[in-house]
Amino acid sequence: MCNEYARKKSLDELLAEFASVFDAPPLFEWENDHTPNDLSGKASVKIRDTAPIFRLRDDRLVASMTPWAWPGPGGKPVFNFKSEGRDFSRNDRVLIFADAFFEYTAPLAPKVKLKDKHQFTMAGQDWFWIAGIVKEGCFSMLTASPGPDVAPYHDRGIIPLAPKAGLDWLTLARPQAALLAPPPAGSLTHTLLRRDGTDLAA
């Protein structure tokens, strides 16, 4: 399951791109006119961190800083939420802004205790959305069976959406089954990272 992602692009940089991303850019505002003090990028966002999410309200794209993961039974954080067999038409659907996400596997190198860290970015895009929902004031990422790019590293995958496809999730302009389907081969670029976050190929 995805328990870490990155949004290295600052929020100011993201908002500046909306005009070129959307054919008809929706009006944008921060929830309750509350602009965060820190709009900088974050190389690592982890469970229970607060991060920006976006929802559609009255044809306006509204952003809010929201905690990742609501408390589940027994208090365990629900940071990923299975999408199969569910109807999200009445849920609080949101877009999670990211430019990478990470999965971890058992180390291939001998005598290494730390897990290998795998970074995934969207091919041909500087950033992307992740489909999510909000409950109890917290967001969770939706998951499905992994696409072929993620399957070698995990048996579940989050649902990344290209920048221009994000509004389709908020408006359900396309069938949910199509929106929440695993991305086809070649949609994501994989990089094996050192545990300090640098590329092993560098």
C-alpha positions as YAML, in Angstrom:
chain: A
units: angstrom
residues:
- id: 1
  name: MET
  ca: [0.00, 0.00, 0.00]
- id: 2
  name: CYS
  ca: [1.17, 3.53, -0.68]
- id: 3
  name: ASN
  ca: [2.16, 5.17, 2.60]
- id: 4
  name: GLU
  ca: [4.39, 7.94, 1.23]
- id: 5
  name: TYR
  ca: [4.31, 10.35, -1.69]
- id: 6
  name: ALA
  ca: [5.97, 13.57, -2.82]
- id: 7
  name: ARG
  ca: [4.74, 16.95, -4.00]
- id: 8
  name: LYS
  ca: [8.02, 18.69, -4.75]
- id: 9
  name: LYS
  ca: [6.36, 21.32, -6.91]
- id: 10
  name: SER
  ca: [5.23, 24.26, -4.79]
- id: 11
  name: LEU
  ca: [1.53, 25.04, -4.61]
- id: 12
  name: ASP
  ca: [2.14, 28.40, -6.28]
- id: 13
  name: GLU
  ca: [3.75, 26.57, -9.21]
- id: 14
  name: LEU
  ca: [0.83, 24.15, -9.38]
- id: 15
  name: LEU
  ca: [-1.81, 26.88, -9.39]
- id: 16
  name: ALA
  ca: [0.08, 28.76, -12.12]
- id: 17
  name: GLU
  ca: [-0.30, 25.71, -14.37]
- id: 18
  name: PHE
  ca: [-4.07, 25.39, -14.07]
- id: 19
  name: ALA
  ca: [-4.67, 27.68, -17.07]
- id: 20
  name: SER
  ca: [-2.74, 25.31, -19.33]
- id: 21
  name: VAL
  ca: [-4.01, 22.11, -17.68]
- id: 22
  name: PHE
  ca: [-7.75, 22.71, -17.90]
- id: 23
  name: ASP
  ca: [-9.48, 23.62, -21.16]
- id: 24
  name: ALA
  ca: [-11.78, 25.89, -19.16]
- id: 25
  name: PRO
  ca: [-10.01, 26.48, -15.84]
- id: 26
  name: PRO
  ca: [-12.46, 26.54, -12.91]
- id: 27
  name: LEU
  ca: [-12.28, 29.41, -10.49]
- id: 28
  name: PHE
  ca: [-9.92, 28.56, -7.65]
- id: 29
  name: GLU
  ca: [-10.02, 29.39, -3.96]
- id: 30
  name: TRP
  ca: [-8.73, 28.14, -0.63]
- id: 31
  name: GLU
  ca: [-11.37, 26.78, 1.72]
- id: 32
  name: ASN
  ca: [-12.78, 29.54, 3.91]
- id: 33
  name: ASP
  ca: [-10.35, 31.94, 2.20]
- id: 34
  name: HIS
  ca: [-7.59, 30.45, 4.34]
- id: 35
  name: THR
  ca: [-4.35, 30.44, 2.35]
- id: 36
  name: PRO
  ca: [-1.69, 28.27, 4.03]
- id: 37
  name: ASN
  ca: [1.37, 30.02, 5.38]
- id: 38
  name: ASP
  ca: [3.65, 27.47, 3.72]
- id: 39
  name: LEU
  ca: [3.10, 26.87, -0.01]
- id: 40
  name: SER
  ca: [6.45, 25.19, -0.59]
- id: 41
  name: GLY
  ca: [6.90, 21.70, -1.98]
- id: 42
  name: LYS
  ca: [7.41, 18.61, 0.15]
- id: 43
  name: ALA
  ca: [9.78, 15.79, -0.82]
- id: 44
  name: SER
  ca: [8.01, 13.37, 1.50]
- id: 45
  name: VAL
  ca: [4.40, 13.27, 2.69]
- id: 46
  name: LYS
  ca: [3.61, 10.45, 5.11]
- id: 47
  name: ILE
  ca: [0.57, 9.08, 6.91]
- id: 48
  name: ARG
  ca: [-1.05, 11.62, 9.26]
- id: 49
  name: ASP
  ca: [0.79, 14.51, 7.62]
- id: 50
  name: THR
  ca: [-1.35, 17.43, 6.46]
- id: 51
  name: ALA
  ca: [-1.41, 17.97, 2.70]
- id: 52
  name: PRO
  ca: [-3.40, 19.89, 0.07]
- id: 53
  name: ILE
  ca: [-6.46, 18.27, -1.49]
- id: 54
  name: PHE
  ca: [-8.83, 19.69, -4.09]
- id: 55
  name: ARG
  ca: [-12.60, 19.33, -4.46]
- id: 56
  name: LEU
  ca: [-15.22, 20.91, -6.72]
- id: 57
  name: ARG
  ca: [-17.88, 23.15, -5.19]
- id: 58
  name: ASP
  ca: [-20.28, 25.20, -7.31]
- id: 59
  name: ASP
  ca: [-17.92, 25.08, -10.30]
- id: 60
  name: ARG
  ca: [-15.02, 26.26, -8.13]
- id: 61
  name: LEU
  ca: [-11.92, 24.22, -7.40]
- id: 62
  name: VAL
  ca: [-11.48, 24.52, -3.65]
- id: 63
  name: ALA
  ca: [-8.27, 23.51, -1.89]
- id: 64
  name: SER
  ca: [-7.79, 22.67, 1.77]
- id: 65
  name: MET
  ca: [-4.94, 21.42, 3.93]
- id: 66
  name: THR
  ca: [-6.19, 18.08, 5.24]
- id: 67
  name: PRO
  ca: [-4.74, 15.23, 7.33]
- id: 68
  name: TRP
  ca: [-3.93, 11.98, 5.52]
- id: 69
  name: ALA
  ca: [-5.76, 8.93, 6.96]
- id: 70
  name: TRP
  ca: [-8.86, 8.74, 9.12]
- id: 71
  name: PRO
  ca: [-8.92, 6.45, 12.18]
- id: 72
  name: GLY
  ca: [-10.24, 2.99, 11.42]
- id: 73
  name: PRO
  ca: [-11.43, 0.24, 13.75]
- id: 74
  name: GLY
  ca: [-9.04, -0.01, 16.66]
- id: 75
  name: GLY
  ca: [-7.51, 3.34, 15.75]
- id: 76
  name: LYS
  ca: [-5.39, 2.12, 12.83]
- id: 77
  name: PRO
  ca: [-5.08, 4.79, 10.12]
- id: 78
  name: VAL
  ca: [-7.05, 4.24, 6.90]
- id: 79
  name: PHE
  ca: [-4.63, 5.74, 4.40]
- id: 80
  name: ASN
  ca: [-5.62, 3.56, 1.40]
- id: 81
  name: PHE
  ca: [-9.21, 2.59, 0.59]
- id: 82
  name: LYS
  ca: [-10.24, -0.24, -1.73]
- id: 83
  name: SER
  ca: [-12.24, 1.00, -4.74]
- id: 84
  name: GLU
  ca: [-13.55, -2.22, -6.25]
- id: 85
  name: GLY
  ca: [-17.27, -2.87, -5.85]
- id: 86
  name: ARG
  ca: [-17.99, 0.56, -4.39]
- id: 87
  name: ASP
  ca: [-20.03, 3.49, -5.64]
- id: 88
  name: PHE
  ca: [-18.43, 6.84, -4.80]
- id: 89
  name: SER
  ca: [-21.09, 9.09, -6.34]
- id: 90
  name: ARG
  ca: [-22.23, 10.25, -2.89]
- id: 91
  name: ASN
  ca: [-18.79, 10.42, -1.32]
- id: 92
  name: ASP
  ca: [-16.71, 13.53, -0.79]
- id: 93
  name: ARG
  ca: [-14.44, 12.96, -3.80]
- id: 94
  name: VAL
  ca: [-11.10, 14.79, -3.87]
- id: 95
  name: LEU
  ca: [-7.90, 15.09, -5.85]
- id: 96
  name: ILE
  ca: [-4.56, 14.67, -4.10]
- id: 97
  name: PHE
  ca: [-1.72, 16.61, -5.71]
- id: 98
  name: ALA
  ca: [1.50, 14.62, -6.18]
- id: 99
  name: ASP
  ca: [4.54, 14.31, -8.43]
- id: 100
  name: ALA
  ca: [5.75, 10.92, -7.15]
- id: 101
  name: PHE
  ca: [4.71, 8.07, -4.90]
- id: 102
  name: PHE
  ca: [6.74, 5.34, -3.27]
- id: 103
  name: GLU
  ca: [6.52, 1.61, -2.60]
- id: 104
  name: TYR
  ca: [8.89, -0.51, -0.52]
- id: 105
  name: THR
  ca: [10.08, -4.08, -1.05]
- id: 106
  name: ALA
  ca: [12.38, -6.49, 0.76]
- id: 107
  name: PRO
  ca: [16.02, -5.54, 0.01]
- id: 108
  name: LEU
  ca: [17.72, -7.36, -2.84]
- id: 109
  name: ALA
  ca: [21.22, -6.60, -1.56]
- id: 110
  name: PRO
  ca: [22.57, -9.11, 0.99]
- id: 111
  name: LYS
  ca: [22.94, -8.07, 4.62]
- id: 112
  name: VAL
  ca: [20.85, -4.93, 4.08]
- id: 113
  name: LYS
  ca: [18.09, -4.41, 6.64]
- id: 114
  name: LEU
  ca: [16.34, -1.39, 5.13]
- id: 115
  name: LYS
  ca: [13.74, -2.09, 2.45]
- id: 116
  name: ASP
  ca: [14.33, -1.02, -1.15]
- id: 117
  name: LYS
  ca: [12.52, 2.21, -2.01]
- id: 118
  name: HIS
  ca: [10.77, 2.47, -5.40]
- id: 119
  name: GLN
  ca: [9.70, 5.80, -6.83]
- id: 120
  name: PHE
  ca: [6.91, 6.10, -9.41]
- id: 121
  name: THR
  ca: [6.24, 9.19, -11.48]
- id: 122
  name: MET
  ca: [3.80, 9.72, -14.34]
- id: 123
  name: ALA
  ca: [5.40, 9.30, -17.75]
- id: 124
  name: GLY
  ca: [5.46, 12.58, -19.68]
- id: 125
  name: GLN
  ca: [4.06, 14.63, -16.80]
- id: 126
  name: ASP
  ca: [5.72, 16.79, -14.14]
- id: 127
  name: TRP
  ca: [2.91, 16.00, -11.68]
- id: 128
  name: PHE
  ca: [-0.41, 14.16, -11.43]
- id: 129
  name: TRP
  ca: [-3.47, 13.69, -9.25]
- id: 130
  name: ILE
  ca: [-4.35, 10.74, -7.03]
- id: 131
  name: ALA
  ca: [-8.03, 9.86, -6.68]
- id: 132
  name: GLY
  ca: [-9.22, 10.08, -3.09]
- id: 133
  name: ILE
  ca: [-12.14, 10.55, -0.76]
- id: 134
  name: VAL
  ca: [-12.60, 12.33, 2.57]
- id: 135
  name: LYS
  ca: [-14.19, 10.99, 5.74]
- id: 136
  name: GLU
  ca: [-14.09, 12.39, 9.26]
- id: 137
  name: GLY
  ca: [-12.11, 15.36, 8.02]
- id: 138
  name: CYS
  ca: [-9.26, 13.22, 6.66]
- id: 139
  name: PHE
  ca: [-8.41, 11.93, 3.19]
- id: 140
  name: SER
  ca: [-7.50, 8.48, 1.93]
- id: 141
  name: MET
  ca: [-6.17, 7.34, -1.45]
- id: 142
  name: LEU
  ca: [-8.30, 4.95, -3.47]
- id: 143
  name: THR
  ca: [-6.67, 1.72, -4.60]
- id: 144
  name: ALA
  ca: [-7.29, -0.97, -7.21]
- id: 145
  name: SER
  ca: [-5.46, -3.98, -8.57]
- id: 146
  name: PRO
  ca: [-2.01, -2.78, -9.60]
- id: 147
  name: GLY
  ca: [-1.27, -1.88, -13.18]
- id: 148
  name: PRO
  ca: [1.67, -3.65, -14.87]
- id: 149
  name: ASP
  ca: [4.11, -0.90, -13.87]
- id: 150
  name: VAL
  ca: [3.43, -1.38, -10.13]
- id: 151
  name: ALA
  ca: [2.57, -5.10, -10.02]
- id: 152
  name: PRO
  ca: [6.20, -6.29, -9.67]
- id: 153
  name: TYR
  ca: [6.48, -4.24, -6.47]
- id: 154
  name: HIS
  ca: [3.06, -4.41, -4.79]
- id: 155
  name: ASP
  ca: [-0.22, -6.30, -5.02]
- id: 156
  name: ARG
  ca: [-2.30, -3.10, -4.83]
- id: 157
  name: GLY
  ca: [-1.95, 0.24, -6.54]
- id: 158
  name: ILE
  ca: [-3.21, 3.77, -5.99]
- id: 159
  name: ILE
  ca: [-5.09, 5.43, -8.83]
- id: 160
  name: PRO
  ca: [-3.04, 8.18, -10.51]
- id: 161
  name: LEU
  ca: [-4.83, 10.56, -12.87]
- id: 162
  name: ALA
  ca: [-3.20, 12.76, -15.49]
- id: 163
  name: PRO
  ca: [-3.51, 16.51, -14.82]
- id: 164
  name: LYS
  ca: [-6.27, 17.02, -17.40]
- id: 165
  name: ALA
  ca: [-8.23, 13.97, -16.18]
- id: 166
  name: GLY
  ca: [-8.60, 15.17, -12.61]
- id: 167
  name: LEU
  ca: [-11.88, 16.99, -13.04]
- id: 168
  name: ASP
  ca: [-13.44, 13.82, -14.46]
- id: 169
  name: TRP
  ca: [-13.11, 12.25, -11.00]
- id: 170
  name: LEU
  ca: [-14.68, 15.24, -9.28]
- id: 171
  name: THR
  ca: [-17.57, 15.47, -11.74]
- id: 172
  name: LEU
  ca: [-17.82, 11.75, -12.62]
- id: 173
  name: ALA
  ca: [-17.82, 12.80, -16.26]
- id: 174
  name: ARG
  ca: [-16.75, 9.26, -17.11]
- id: 175
  name: PRO
  ca: [-17.91, 5.96, -15.58]
- id: 176
  name: GLN
  ca: [-16.30, 5.21, -12.23]
- id: 177
  name: ALA
  ca: [-15.03, 1.85, -13.46]
- id: 178
  name: ALA
  ca: [-13.05, 3.60, -16.20]
- id: 179
  name: LEU
  ca: [-11.74, 6.34, -13.91]
- id: 180
  name: LEU
  ca: [-10.61, 3.88, -11.24]
- id: 181
  name: ALA
  ca: [-9.07, 1.30, -13.55]
- id: 182
  name: PRO
  ca: [-5.36, 0.48, -13.15]
- id: 183
  name: PRO
  ca: [-3.18, 2.53, -15.51]
- id: 184
  name: PRO
  ca: [-1.88, 0.66, -18.58]
- id: 185
  name: ALA
  ca: [1.75, -0.38, -19.03]
- id: 186
  name: GLY
  ca: [4.10, 2.52, -19.58]
- id: 187
  name: SER
  ca: [1.94, 5.05, -17.73]
- id: 188
  name: LEU
  ca: [4.38, 5.23, -14.84]
- id: 189
  name: THR
  ca: [8.15, 5.58, -14.68]
- id: 190
  name: HIS
  ca: [9.94, 3.51, -12.02]
- id: 191
  name: THR
  ca: [13.18, 4.48, -10.27]
- id: 192
  name: LEU
  ca: [14.95, 2.51, -7.55]
- id: 193
  name: LEU
  ca: [16.19, 4.97, -4.95]
- id: 194
  name: ARG
  ca: [18.86, 4.93, -2.32]
- id: 195
  name: ARG
  ca: [17.41, 5.30, 1.14]
- id: 196
  name: ASP
  ca: [18.61, 8.91, 1.13]
- id: 197
  name: GLY
  ca: [16.17, 9.49, -1.76]
- id: 198
  name: THR
  ca: [18.72, 9.72, -4.59]
- id: 199
  name: ASP
  ca: [18.57, 7.73, -7.81]
- id: 200
  name: LEU
  ca: [20.69, 4.56, -7.77]
- id: 201
  name: ALA
  ca: [21.45, 5.13, -11.45]
- id: 202
  name: ALA
  ca: [22.97, 8.54, -10.74]
...
